[in-house]
CSV table of C-alpha atoms and ligand atoms in Angstrom, one decimal:
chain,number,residue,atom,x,y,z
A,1,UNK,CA,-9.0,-11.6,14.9
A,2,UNK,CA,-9.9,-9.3,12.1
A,3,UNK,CA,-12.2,-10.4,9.5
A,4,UNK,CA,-11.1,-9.5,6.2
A,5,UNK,CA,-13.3,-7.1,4.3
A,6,UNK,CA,-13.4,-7.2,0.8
A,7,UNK,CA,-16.1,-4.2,-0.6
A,8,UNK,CA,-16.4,-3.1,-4.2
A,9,UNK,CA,-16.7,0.3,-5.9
A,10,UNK,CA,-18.0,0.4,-8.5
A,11,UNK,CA,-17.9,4.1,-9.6
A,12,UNK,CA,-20.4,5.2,-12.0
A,13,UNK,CA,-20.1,2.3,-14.1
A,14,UNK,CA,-22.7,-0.6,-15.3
A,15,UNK,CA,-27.0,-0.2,-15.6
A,16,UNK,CA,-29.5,-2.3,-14.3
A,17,UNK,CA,-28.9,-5.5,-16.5
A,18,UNK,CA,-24.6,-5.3,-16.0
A,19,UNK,CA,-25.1,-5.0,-11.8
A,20,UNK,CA,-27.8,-8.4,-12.5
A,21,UNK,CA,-24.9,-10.4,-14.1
A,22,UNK,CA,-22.4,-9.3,-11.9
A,23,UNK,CA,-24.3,-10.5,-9.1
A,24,UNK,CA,-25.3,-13.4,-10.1
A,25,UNK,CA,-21.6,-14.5,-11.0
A,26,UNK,CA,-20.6,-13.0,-7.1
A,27,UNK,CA,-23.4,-15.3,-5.3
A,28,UNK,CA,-22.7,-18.2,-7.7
A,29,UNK,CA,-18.9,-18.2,-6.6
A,30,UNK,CA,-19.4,-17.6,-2.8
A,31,UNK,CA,-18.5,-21.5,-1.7
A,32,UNK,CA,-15.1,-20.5,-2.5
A,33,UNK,CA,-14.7,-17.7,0.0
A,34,UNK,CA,-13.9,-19.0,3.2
A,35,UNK,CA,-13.3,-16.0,5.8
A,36,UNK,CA,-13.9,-12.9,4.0
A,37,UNK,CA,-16.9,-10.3,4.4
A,38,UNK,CA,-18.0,-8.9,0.8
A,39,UNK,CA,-19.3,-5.7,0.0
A,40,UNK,CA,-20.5,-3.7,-3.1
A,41,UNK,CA,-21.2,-0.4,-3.1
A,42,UNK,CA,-22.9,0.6,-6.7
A,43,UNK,CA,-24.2,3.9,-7.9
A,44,UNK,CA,-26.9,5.2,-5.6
A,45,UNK,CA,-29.5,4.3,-8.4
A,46,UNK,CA,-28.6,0.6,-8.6
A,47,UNK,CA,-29.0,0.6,-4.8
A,48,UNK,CA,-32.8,-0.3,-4.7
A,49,UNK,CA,-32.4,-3.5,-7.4
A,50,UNK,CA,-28.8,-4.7,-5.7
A,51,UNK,CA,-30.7,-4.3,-2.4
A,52,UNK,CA,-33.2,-6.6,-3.4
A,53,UNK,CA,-31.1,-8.9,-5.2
A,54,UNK,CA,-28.4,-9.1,-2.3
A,55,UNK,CA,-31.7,-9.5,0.3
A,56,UNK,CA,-30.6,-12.4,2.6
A,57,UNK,CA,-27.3,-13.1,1.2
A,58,UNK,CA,-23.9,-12.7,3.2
A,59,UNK,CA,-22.4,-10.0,0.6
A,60,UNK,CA,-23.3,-6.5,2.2
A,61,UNK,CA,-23.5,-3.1,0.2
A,62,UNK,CA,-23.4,0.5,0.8
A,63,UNK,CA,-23.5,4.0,-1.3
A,64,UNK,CA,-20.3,5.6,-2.5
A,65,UNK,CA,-20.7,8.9,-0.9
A,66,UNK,CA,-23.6,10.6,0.9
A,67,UNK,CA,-24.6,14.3,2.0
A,68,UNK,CA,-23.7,15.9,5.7
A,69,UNK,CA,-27.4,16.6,5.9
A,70,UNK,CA,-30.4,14.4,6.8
A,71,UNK,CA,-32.8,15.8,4.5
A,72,UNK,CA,-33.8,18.8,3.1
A,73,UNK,CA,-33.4,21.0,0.2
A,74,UNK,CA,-30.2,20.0,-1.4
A,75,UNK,CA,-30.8,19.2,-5.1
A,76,UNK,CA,-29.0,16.5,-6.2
A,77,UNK,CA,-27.8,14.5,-3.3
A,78,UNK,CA,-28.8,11.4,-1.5
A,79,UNK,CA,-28.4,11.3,2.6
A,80,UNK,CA,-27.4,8.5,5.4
A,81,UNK,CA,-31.2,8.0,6.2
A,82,UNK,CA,-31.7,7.1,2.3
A,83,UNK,CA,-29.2,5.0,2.6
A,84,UNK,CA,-29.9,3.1,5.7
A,85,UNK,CA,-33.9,2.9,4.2
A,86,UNK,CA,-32.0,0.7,1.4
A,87,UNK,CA,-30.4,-1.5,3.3
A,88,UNK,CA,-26.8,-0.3,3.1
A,89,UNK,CA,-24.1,-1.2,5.9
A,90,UNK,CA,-21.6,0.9,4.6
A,91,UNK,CA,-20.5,4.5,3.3
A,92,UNK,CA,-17.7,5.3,1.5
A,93,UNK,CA,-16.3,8.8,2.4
A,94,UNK,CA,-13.3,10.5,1.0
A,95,UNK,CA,-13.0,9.1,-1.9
A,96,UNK,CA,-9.7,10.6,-3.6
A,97,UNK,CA,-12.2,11.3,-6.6
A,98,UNK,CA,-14.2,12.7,-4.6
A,99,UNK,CA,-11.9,15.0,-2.8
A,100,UNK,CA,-10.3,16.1,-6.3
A,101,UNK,CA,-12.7,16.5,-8.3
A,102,UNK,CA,-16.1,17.4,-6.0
A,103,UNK,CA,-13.7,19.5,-3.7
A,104,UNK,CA,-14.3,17.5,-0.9
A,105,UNK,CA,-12.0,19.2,1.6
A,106,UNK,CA,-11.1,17.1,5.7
A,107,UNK,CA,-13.8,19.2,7.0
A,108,UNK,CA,-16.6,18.1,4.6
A,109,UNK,CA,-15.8,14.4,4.6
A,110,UNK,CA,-15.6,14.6,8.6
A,111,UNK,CA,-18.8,16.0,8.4
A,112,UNK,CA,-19.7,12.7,5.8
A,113,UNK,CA,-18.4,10.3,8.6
A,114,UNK,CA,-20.5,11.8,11.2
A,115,UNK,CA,-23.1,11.9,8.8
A,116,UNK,CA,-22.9,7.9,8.1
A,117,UNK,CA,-22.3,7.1,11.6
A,118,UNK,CA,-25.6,9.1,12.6
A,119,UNK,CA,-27.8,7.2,10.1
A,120,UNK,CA,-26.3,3.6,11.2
A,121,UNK,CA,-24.0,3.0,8.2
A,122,UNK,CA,-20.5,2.4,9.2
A,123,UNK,CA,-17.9,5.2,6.9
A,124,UNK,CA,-15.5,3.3,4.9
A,125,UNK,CA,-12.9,6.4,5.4
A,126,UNK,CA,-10.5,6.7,2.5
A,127,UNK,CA,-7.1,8.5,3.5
A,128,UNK,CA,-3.5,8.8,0.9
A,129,UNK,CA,-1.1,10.8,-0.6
A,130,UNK,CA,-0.6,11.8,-4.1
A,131,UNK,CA,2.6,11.1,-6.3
A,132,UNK,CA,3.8,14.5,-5.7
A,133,UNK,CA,3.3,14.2,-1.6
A,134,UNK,CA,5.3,10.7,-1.5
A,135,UNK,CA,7.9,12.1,-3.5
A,136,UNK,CA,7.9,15.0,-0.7
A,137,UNK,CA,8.4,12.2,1.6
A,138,UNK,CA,4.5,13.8,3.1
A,139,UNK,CA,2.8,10.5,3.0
A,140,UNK,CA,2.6,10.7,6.7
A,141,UNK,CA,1.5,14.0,7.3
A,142,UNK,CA,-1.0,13.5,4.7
A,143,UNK,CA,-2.6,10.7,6.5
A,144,UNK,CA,-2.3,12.5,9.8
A,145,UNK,CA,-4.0,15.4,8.4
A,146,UNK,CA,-6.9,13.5,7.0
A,147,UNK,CA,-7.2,11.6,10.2
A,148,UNK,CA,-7.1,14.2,12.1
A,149,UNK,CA,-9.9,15.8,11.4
A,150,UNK,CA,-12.2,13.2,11.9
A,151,UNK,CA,-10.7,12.4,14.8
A,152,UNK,CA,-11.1,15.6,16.4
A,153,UNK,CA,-14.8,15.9,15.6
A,154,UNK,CA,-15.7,12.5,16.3
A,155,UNK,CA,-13.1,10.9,19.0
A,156,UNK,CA,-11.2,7.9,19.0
A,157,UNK,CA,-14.4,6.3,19.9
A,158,UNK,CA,-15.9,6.6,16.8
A,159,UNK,CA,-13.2,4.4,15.1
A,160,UNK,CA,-15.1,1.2,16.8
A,161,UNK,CA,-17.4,1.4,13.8
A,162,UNK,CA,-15.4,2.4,11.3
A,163,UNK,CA,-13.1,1.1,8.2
A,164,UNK,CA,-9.7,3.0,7.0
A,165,UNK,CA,-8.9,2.4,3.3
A,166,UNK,CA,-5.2,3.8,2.5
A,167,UNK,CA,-5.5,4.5,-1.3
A,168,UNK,CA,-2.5,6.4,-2.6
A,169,UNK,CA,-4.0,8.4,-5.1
A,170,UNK,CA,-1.1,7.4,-7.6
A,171,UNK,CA,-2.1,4.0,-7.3
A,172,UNK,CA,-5.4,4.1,-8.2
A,173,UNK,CA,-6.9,3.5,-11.3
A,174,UNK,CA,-3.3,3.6,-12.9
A,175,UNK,CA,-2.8,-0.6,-12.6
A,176,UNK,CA,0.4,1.1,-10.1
A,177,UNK,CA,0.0,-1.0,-7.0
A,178,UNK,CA,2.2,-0.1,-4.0
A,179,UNK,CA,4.4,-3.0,-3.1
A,180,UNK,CA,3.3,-5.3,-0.4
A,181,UNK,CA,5.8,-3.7,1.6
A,182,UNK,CA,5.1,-0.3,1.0
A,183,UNK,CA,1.6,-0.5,1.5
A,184,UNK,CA,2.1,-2.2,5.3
A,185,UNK,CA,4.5,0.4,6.4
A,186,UNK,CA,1.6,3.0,5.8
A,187,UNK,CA,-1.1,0.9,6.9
A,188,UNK,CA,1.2,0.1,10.6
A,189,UNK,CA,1.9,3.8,10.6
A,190,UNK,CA,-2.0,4.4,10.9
A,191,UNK,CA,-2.7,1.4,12.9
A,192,UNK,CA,-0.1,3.0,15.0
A,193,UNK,CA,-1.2,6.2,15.5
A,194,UNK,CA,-5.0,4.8,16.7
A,195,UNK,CA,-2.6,2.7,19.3
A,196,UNK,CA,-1.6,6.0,20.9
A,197,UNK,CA,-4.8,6.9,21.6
A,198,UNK,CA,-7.0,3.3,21.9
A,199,UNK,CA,-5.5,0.7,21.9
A,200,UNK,CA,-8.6,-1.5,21.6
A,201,UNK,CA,-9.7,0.3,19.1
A,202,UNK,CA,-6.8,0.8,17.3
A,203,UNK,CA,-7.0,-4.0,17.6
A,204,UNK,CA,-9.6,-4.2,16.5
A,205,UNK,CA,-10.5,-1.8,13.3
A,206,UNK,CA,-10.2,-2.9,9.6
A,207,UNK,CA,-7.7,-1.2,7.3
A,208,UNK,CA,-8.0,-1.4,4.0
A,209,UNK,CA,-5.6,-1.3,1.0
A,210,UNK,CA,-7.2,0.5,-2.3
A,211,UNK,CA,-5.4,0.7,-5.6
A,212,UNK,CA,-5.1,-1.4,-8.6
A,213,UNK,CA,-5.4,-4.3,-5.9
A,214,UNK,CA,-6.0,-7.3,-8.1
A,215,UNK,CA,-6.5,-11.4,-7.7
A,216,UNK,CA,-2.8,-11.7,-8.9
A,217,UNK,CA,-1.1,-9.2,-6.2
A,218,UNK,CA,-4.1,-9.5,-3.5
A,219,UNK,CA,-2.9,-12.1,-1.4
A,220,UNK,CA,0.4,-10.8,-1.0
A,221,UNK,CA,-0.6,-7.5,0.1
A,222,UNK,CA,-3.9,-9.0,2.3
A,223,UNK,CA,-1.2,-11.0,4.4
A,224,UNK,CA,0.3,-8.5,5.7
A,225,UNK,CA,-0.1,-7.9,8.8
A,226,UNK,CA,-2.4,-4.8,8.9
A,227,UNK,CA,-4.2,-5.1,6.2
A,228,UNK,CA,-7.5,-6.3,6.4
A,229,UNK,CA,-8.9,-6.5,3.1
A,230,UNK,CA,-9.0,-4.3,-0.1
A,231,UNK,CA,-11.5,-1.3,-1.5
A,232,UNK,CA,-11.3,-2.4,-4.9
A,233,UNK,CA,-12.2,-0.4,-8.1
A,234,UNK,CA,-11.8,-1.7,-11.7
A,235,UNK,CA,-11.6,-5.1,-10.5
A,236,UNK,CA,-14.6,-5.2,-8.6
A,237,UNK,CA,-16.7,-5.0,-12.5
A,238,UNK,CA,-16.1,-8.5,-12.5
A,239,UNK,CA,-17.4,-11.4,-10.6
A,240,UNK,CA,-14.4,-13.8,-11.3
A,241,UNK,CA,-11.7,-11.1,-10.2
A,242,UNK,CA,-13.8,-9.8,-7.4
A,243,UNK,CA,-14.1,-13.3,-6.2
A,244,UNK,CA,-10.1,-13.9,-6.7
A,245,UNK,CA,-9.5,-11.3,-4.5
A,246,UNK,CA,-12.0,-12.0,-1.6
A,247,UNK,CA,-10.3,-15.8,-1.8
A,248,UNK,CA,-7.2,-14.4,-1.6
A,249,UNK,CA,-8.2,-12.5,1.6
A,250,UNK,CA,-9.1,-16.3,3.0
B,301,LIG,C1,-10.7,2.9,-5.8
B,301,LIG,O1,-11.1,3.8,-6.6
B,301,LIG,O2,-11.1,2.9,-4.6
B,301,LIG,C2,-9.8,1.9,-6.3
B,301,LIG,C3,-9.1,1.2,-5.5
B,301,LIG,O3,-9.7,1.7,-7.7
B,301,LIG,P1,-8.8,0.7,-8.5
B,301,LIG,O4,-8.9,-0.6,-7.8
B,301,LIG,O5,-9.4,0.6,-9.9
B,301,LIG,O6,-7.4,1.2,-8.5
């Protein structure tokens, strides 16, 4: 049994006093959420104050992105060992804004999973298509591609502590969600191909639906039956629709 994973991103949005309230509105409404794991993963400079603030709770966090190198001189970057020094449990890598607009190409964001997996932090791994690639009908070979790479630096094995979020591109940000239906036939494509090469693995790993997901269209896309939980954006900026969601996930 997969336990639903519910993480938050929250972009480059909010300062010190915004991440406070929204906290304190997450842990006041945690009663209601009965199965789900919750996770937030803030800009890396409100890392240190959610850290503290989370310290001891359930609800997990984790950076947005990270470098491929440990340390060093790399102006402007923050690596896996900073991370894992803050506390986090998780790193988001491949973020379709990240892959668009920082050029983030398969091989780099392989490179990020390794990176995260090195340092401790399990990669939340975000793989989709764009509007122009479904309506090519290359949804599939999208995913593979993506996949691909990190599976051929890292193995199969490495999937054991992972997470795959399927955002389509076109459905993020946009208040687009892809139907229930749509959504499962990608996310039993990908649990599909893991199957082919472990199938324990491919049991046992969380996959994620990102885009526009929502407290009114969560549990309908959370009960199908692989997906695991959602990587939500917009909606994670507030406690009461984060908390929506993660109740819809059980
Ligand atoms: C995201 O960027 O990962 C995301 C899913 O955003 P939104 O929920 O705002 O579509």
């Amino acid at each position: 049994m997969r336990q639903p994973l519910v993480a938050g991103n929250w972009k480059m949005n909010g300062d010190q006093a915004d991440a406070s309230k929204l906290l304190d509105g997450i842990l006041a409404g945690l009663a209601d959420v009965k199965s789900a794991e919750l996770a937030v993963c803030p800009p890396f400079i409100l890392i240190p104050a959610v850290a503290s603030k989370l310290a001891g709770s359930p609800v997990k966090w984790g950076g947005q992105n990270l470098d491929t190198h440990h340390s060093g001189a790399y102006t402007g970057e923050v690596s896996g060992p900073m991370l894992k020094d803050f506390g986090c449990t998780y790193a988001i890598v491949g973020h379709s804004e990240r892959r668009s607009y920082y050029g983030e190409d398969d091989n780099v964001v392989a490179m990020k999973f390794g990176a995260a997996q090195d340092n401790g932090l399990t990669p939340i791994l975000c793989v989709g298509e764009s509007l122009e690639e479904r309506a090519e009908n290359a949804t599939e070979s999208v995913i593979n591609r993506q996949l691909d790479e990190v599976l051929d630096a890292h193995g199969i094995a490495s999937f054991a502590n992972a997470v795959i979020a399927y955002e389509p591109v076109w459905a993020i940000g946009t208040g687009k969600t892809a139907t229930p239906e749509m959504a499962q036939e990608v996310h039993a494509y990908i649990r599909g191909k893991l199957v082919g090469l472990d199938a324990g693995v491919a049991a046992g790993i969380r996959l994620l639906y990102g885009g526009s997901m929502k407290p009114d269209n969560a549990a309908e896309l959370i009960a199908q039956p692989d997906i695991d939980g959602g990587l939500i954006g917009g909606a994670s900026l507030k406690a009461e629709d984060f908390l929506g969601i993660a109740k819809a996930a059980g």
